[in-house]
Coordinates of C-alpha atoms and ligand atoms in Angstrom, one line a residue:
X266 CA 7.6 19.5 36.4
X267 CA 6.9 15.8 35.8
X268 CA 9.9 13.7 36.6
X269 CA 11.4 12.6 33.7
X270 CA 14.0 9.9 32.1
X271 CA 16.5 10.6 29.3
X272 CA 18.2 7.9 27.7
X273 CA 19.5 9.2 24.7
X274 CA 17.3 11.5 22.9
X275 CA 14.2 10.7 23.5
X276 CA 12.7 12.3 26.4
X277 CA 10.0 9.6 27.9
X278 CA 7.8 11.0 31.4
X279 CA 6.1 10.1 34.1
X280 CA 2.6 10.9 34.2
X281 CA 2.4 13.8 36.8
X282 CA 1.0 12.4 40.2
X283 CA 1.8 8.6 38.9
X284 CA 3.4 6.2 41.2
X285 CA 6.7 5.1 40.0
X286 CA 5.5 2.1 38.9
X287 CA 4.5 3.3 35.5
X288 CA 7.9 3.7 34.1
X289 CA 9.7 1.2 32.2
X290 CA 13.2 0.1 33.5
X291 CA 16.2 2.4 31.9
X292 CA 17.2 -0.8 30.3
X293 CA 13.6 -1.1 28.5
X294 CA 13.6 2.6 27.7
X295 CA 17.0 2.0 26.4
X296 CA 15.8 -0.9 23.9
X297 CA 12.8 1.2 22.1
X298 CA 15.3 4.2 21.5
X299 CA 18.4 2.1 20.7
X300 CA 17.1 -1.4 19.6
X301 CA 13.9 -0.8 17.6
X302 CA 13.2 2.9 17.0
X303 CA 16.6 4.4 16.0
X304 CA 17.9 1.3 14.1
X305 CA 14.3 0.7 12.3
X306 CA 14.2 5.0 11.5
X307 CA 18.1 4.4 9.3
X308 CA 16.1 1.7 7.0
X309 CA 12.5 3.3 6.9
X310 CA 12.8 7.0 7.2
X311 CA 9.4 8.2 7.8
X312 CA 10.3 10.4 10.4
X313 CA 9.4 8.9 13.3
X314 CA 13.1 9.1 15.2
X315 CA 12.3 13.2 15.5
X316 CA 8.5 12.3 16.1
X317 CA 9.7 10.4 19.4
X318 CA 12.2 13.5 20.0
X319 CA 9.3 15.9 19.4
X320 CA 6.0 14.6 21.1
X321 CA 6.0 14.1 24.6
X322 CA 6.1 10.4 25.7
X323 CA 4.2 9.9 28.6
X324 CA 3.8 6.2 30.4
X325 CA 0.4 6.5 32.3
X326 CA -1.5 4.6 34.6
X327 CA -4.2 2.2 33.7
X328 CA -6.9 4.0 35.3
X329 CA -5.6 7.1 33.6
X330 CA -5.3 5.3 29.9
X331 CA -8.9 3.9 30.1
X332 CA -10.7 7.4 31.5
X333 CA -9.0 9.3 28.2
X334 CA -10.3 6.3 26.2
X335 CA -13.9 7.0 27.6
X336 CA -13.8 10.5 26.2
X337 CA -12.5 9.4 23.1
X338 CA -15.3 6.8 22.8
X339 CA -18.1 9.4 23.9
X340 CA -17.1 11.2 20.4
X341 CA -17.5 7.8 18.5
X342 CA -21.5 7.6 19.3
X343 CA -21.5 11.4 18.7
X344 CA -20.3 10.7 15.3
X345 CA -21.9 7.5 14.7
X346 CA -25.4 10.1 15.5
X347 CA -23.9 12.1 12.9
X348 CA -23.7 9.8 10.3
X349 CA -27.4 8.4 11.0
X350 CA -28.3 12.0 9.2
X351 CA -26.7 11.2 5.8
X352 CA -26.0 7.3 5.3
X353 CA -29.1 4.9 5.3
X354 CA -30.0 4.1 8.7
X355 CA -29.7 0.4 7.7
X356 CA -26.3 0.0 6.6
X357 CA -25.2 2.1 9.8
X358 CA -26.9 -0.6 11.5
X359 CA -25.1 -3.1 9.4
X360 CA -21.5 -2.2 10.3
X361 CA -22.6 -1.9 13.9
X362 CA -24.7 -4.5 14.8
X363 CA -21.9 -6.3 16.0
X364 CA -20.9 -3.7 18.5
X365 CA -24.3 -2.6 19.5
X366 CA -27.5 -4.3 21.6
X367 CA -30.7 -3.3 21.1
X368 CA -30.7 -1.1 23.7
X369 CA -27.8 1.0 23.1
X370 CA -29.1 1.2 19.3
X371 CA -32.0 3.1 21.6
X372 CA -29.9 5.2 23.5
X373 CA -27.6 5.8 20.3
X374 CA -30.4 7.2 18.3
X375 CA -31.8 9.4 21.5
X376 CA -29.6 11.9 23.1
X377 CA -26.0 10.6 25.2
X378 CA -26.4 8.9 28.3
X379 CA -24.3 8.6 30.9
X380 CA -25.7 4.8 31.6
X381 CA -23.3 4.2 27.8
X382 CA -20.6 4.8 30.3
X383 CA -20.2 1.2 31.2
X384 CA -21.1 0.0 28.0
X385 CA -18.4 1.8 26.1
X386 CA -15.8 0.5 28.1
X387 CA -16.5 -2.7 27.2
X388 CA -15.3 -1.4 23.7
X389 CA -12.1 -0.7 24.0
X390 CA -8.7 -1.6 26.0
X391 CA -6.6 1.2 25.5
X392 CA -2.9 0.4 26.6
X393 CA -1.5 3.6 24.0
X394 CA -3.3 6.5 23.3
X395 CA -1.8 9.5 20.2
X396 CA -3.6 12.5 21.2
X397 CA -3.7 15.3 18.6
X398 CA -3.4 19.0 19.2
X399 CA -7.1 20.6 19.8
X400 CA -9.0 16.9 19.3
X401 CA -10.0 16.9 23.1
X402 CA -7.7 19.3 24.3
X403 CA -5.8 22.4 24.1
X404 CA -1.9 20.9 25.1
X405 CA -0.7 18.2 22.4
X406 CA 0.4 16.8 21.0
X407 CA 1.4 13.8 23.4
X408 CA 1.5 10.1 22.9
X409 CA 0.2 8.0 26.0
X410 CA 1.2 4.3 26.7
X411 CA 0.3 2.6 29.7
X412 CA 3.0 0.5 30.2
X413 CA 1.4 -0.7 33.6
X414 CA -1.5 -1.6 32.1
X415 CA 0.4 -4.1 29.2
X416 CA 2.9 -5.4 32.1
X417 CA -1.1 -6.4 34.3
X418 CA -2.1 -8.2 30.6
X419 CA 0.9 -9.9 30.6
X420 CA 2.5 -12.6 32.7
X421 CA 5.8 -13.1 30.6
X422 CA 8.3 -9.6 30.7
X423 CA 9.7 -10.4 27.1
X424 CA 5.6 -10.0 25.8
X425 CA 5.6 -6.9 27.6
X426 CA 8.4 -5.1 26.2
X427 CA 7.6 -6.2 22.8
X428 CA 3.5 -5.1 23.4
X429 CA 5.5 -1.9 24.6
X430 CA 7.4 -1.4 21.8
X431 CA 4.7 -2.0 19.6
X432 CA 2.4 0.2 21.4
X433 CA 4.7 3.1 20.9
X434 CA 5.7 2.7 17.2
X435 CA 2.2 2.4 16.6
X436 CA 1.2 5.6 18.3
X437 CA 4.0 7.2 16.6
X438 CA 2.8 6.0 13.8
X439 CA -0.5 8.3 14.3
X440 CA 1.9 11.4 14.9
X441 CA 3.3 11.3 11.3
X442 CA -0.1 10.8 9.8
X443 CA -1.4 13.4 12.0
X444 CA -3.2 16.0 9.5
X445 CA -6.4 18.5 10.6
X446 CA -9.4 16.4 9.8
X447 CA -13.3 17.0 9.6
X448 CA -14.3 13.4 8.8
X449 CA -16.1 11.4 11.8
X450 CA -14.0 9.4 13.8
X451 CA -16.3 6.5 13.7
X452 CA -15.1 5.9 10.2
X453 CA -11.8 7.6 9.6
X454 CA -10.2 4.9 12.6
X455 CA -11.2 2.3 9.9
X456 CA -8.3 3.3 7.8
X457 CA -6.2 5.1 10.8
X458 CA -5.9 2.2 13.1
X459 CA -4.5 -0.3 10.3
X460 CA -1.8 2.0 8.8
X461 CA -0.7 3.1 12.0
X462 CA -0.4 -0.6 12.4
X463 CA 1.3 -1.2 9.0
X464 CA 3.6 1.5 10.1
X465 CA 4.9 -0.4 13.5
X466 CA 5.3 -3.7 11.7
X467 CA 7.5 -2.1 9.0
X468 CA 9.4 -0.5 11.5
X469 CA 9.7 -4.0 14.1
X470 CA 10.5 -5.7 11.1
X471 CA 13.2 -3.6 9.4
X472 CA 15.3 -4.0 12.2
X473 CA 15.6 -7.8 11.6
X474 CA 16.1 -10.6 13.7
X475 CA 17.8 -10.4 17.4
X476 CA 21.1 -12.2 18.2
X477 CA 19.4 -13.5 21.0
X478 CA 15.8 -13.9 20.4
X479 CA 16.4 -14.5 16.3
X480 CA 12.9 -14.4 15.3
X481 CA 10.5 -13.8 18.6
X482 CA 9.9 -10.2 18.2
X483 CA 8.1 -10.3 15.0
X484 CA 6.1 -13.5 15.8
X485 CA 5.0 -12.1 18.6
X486 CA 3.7 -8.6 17.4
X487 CA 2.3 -10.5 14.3
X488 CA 0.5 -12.8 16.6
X489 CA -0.6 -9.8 18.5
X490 CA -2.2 -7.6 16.0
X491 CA -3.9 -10.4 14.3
X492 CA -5.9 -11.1 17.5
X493 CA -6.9 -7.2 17.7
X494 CA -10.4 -5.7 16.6
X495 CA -10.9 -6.0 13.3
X496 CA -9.8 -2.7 12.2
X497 CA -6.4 -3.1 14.1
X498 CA -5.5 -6.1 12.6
X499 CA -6.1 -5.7 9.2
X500 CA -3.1 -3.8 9.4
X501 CA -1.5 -7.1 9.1
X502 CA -2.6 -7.3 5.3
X503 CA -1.8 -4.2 5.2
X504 CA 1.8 -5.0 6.0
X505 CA 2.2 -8.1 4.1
X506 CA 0.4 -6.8 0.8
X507 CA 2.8 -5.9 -1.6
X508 CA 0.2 -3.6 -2.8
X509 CA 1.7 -0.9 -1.3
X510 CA -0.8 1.2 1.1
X511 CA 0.6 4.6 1.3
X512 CA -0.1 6.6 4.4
X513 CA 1.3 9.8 2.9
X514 CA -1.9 9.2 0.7
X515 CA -3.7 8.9 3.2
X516 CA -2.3 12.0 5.3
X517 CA -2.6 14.2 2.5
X518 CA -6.5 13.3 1.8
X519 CA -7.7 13.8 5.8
X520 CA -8.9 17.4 4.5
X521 CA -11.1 16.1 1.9
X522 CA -12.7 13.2 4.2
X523 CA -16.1 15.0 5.2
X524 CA -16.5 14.4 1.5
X525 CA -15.4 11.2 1.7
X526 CA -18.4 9.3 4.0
X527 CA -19.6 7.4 0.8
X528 CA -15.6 5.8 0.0
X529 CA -15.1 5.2 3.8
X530 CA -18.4 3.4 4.7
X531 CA -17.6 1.1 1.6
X532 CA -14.6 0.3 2.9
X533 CA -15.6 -0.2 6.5
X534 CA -18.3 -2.8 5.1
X535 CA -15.6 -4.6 3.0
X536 CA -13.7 -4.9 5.8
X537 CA -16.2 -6.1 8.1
X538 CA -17.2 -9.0 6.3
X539 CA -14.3 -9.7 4.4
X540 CA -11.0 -9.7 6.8
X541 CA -10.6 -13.0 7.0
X542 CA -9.7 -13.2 3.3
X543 CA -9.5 -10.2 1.8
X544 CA -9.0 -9.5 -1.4
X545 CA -6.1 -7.1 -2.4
X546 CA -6.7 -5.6 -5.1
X547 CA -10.4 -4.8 -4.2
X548 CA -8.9 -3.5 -1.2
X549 CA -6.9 -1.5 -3.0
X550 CA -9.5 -0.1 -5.1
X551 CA -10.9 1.2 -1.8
X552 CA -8.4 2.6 -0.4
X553 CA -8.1 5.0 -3.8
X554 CA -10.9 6.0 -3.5
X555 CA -10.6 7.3 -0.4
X556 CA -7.4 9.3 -0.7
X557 CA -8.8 10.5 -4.9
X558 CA -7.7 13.7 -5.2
X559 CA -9.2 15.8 -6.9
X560 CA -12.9 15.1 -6.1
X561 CA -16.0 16.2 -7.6
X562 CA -18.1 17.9 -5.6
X563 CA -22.2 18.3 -6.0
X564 CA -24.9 19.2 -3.5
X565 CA -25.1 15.4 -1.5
X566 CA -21.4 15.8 -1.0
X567 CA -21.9 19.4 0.1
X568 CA -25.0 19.2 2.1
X569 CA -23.3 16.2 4.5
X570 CA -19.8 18.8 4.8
X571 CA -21.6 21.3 5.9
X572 CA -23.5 18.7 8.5
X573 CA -20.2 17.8 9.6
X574 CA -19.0 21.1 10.5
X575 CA -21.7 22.3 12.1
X576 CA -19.8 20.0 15.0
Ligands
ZN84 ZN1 -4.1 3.7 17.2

């Protein structure tokens, strides 16, 4: 049995074989239950409280975090192959260019490699991971933060526990959006990472200011998620758009998204060259169309599902 901490009601673990190390203090475990998650859960109801009482919580090692992230990431340029079959090779290349050199562009269109190993790292620094039931394994779900990894990244212990509690809403966030889905990753994360990120700020925010700290919290995790990846911090639009984005929406369309490749890749480009001052309502206008229901369907839309499921 992993050795665990209860503080209340949520039940937050060690990662089995961990060093102690990874676990927050009791008083920091104590402050996302009592301070930010419970208090935030009375004004926003989306059902994260039970989420955090339902998922296991694990805090896991850096080493640990990054080696899931790899896996995860060796599914992106499986997807991103996908896609090459049914979008036009040269807006693909468009919203990745960016990302890719010329050589991994080679590699990409060729079989895996293990020499993207290194390369994919670079992509991504995971420090919380919301892995779904059956996505790459057969336990789940769980939520993974590695709180080691965001106390290495920080000098200051206030940043951390606010990176923490960020970290943590936002992966709960992914648990209540959490719906079966066929769409590829590569795109679906587009619209995925930004609510989830949407969701955390509502949360941080509805629990106001801190007698101590008055304001610091939400500076802090605003300044954060602006200075993510692109995708991550649009969520910060997200958030302050009064356009209402509505994850439910969003939830509730995951089964339609292999028909949705079209909607998502327009939104991805929008996105792409457009974050810095993004128009809301066009936005908006995007993000229908990617949660429409009903759709119609005809043979493009069916020929690229059936490509999708042959996954
Ligand atoms: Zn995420």
């Amino acid at each position: 049995m992993p050795n665990s901490k209860f503080v209340n009601k949520i039940n937050f673990l060690q990662e089995p074989g961990a060093s102690a190390t990874v676990m927050p203090s009791n008083d920091i475990l104590m402050y996302l239950e009592k301070y930010i998650i419970a208090p935030a859960e009375e004004k926003c109801e989306y059902g994260i409280y039970s989420k955090a009482r339902e998922i296991p919580i694990f805090f896991v090692s850096e080493k640990t975090i990054n080696q899931k992230r790899l896996a995860i990431v060796q599914g992106i340029f499986f997807d991103l192959r996908k896609l090459l079959e049914f979008v036009d090779g040269d807006r693909v290349w468009k919203l990745w260019e960016n990302e890719l050199n010329t050589t991994e562009r080679l590699l990409l269109k060729k079989n895996y490699d293990e020499t993207l190993d290194e390369t994919l790292v670079k992509w991504t620094d995971p420090i919380g991971l919301y892995l779904p039931k059956g996505e790459l394994q057969d336990q789940g779900p769980e939520i993974w933060v590695s709180y080691e990894k965001i106390c290495n990244l920080h000098q200051n212990t206030q940043d951390s526990k606010y990176t923490t509690a960020l970290t943590l809403v936002h992966e709960l966030g992914h648990a209540i959006m959490d719906a079966p889905t066929t769409g590829l990753y590569c795109l679906k994360t587009w619209v995925e990472e930004p609510l989830a990120n949407m969701i955390a700020l509502h949360y941080l925010d509805s629990v106001g200011p801190s007698k101590t700290y008055g304001n610091a919290r939400m500076d802090y995790v605003t300044d954060f998620v602006q200075n993510q990846p692109e995708n991550y911090a649009l969520g910060l639009n997200l958030f302050r758009s009064n356009r209402g984005f509505d994850w439910k929406a969003w939830k509730n369309a995951k089964w339609l998204l292999c028909f949705k490749n079209d909607a998502l890749v327009d939104w991805v480009e929008y996105i792409k060259g457009n974050l810095a001052n993004v128009d809301d309502r066009r936005l908006k206008d995007l993000f229908r169309e990617i949660v429409r229901q009903p759709i119609e369907f005809n043979q493009t839309l069916l020929q690229q599902a059936e490509k999708l499921y042959e996954k």
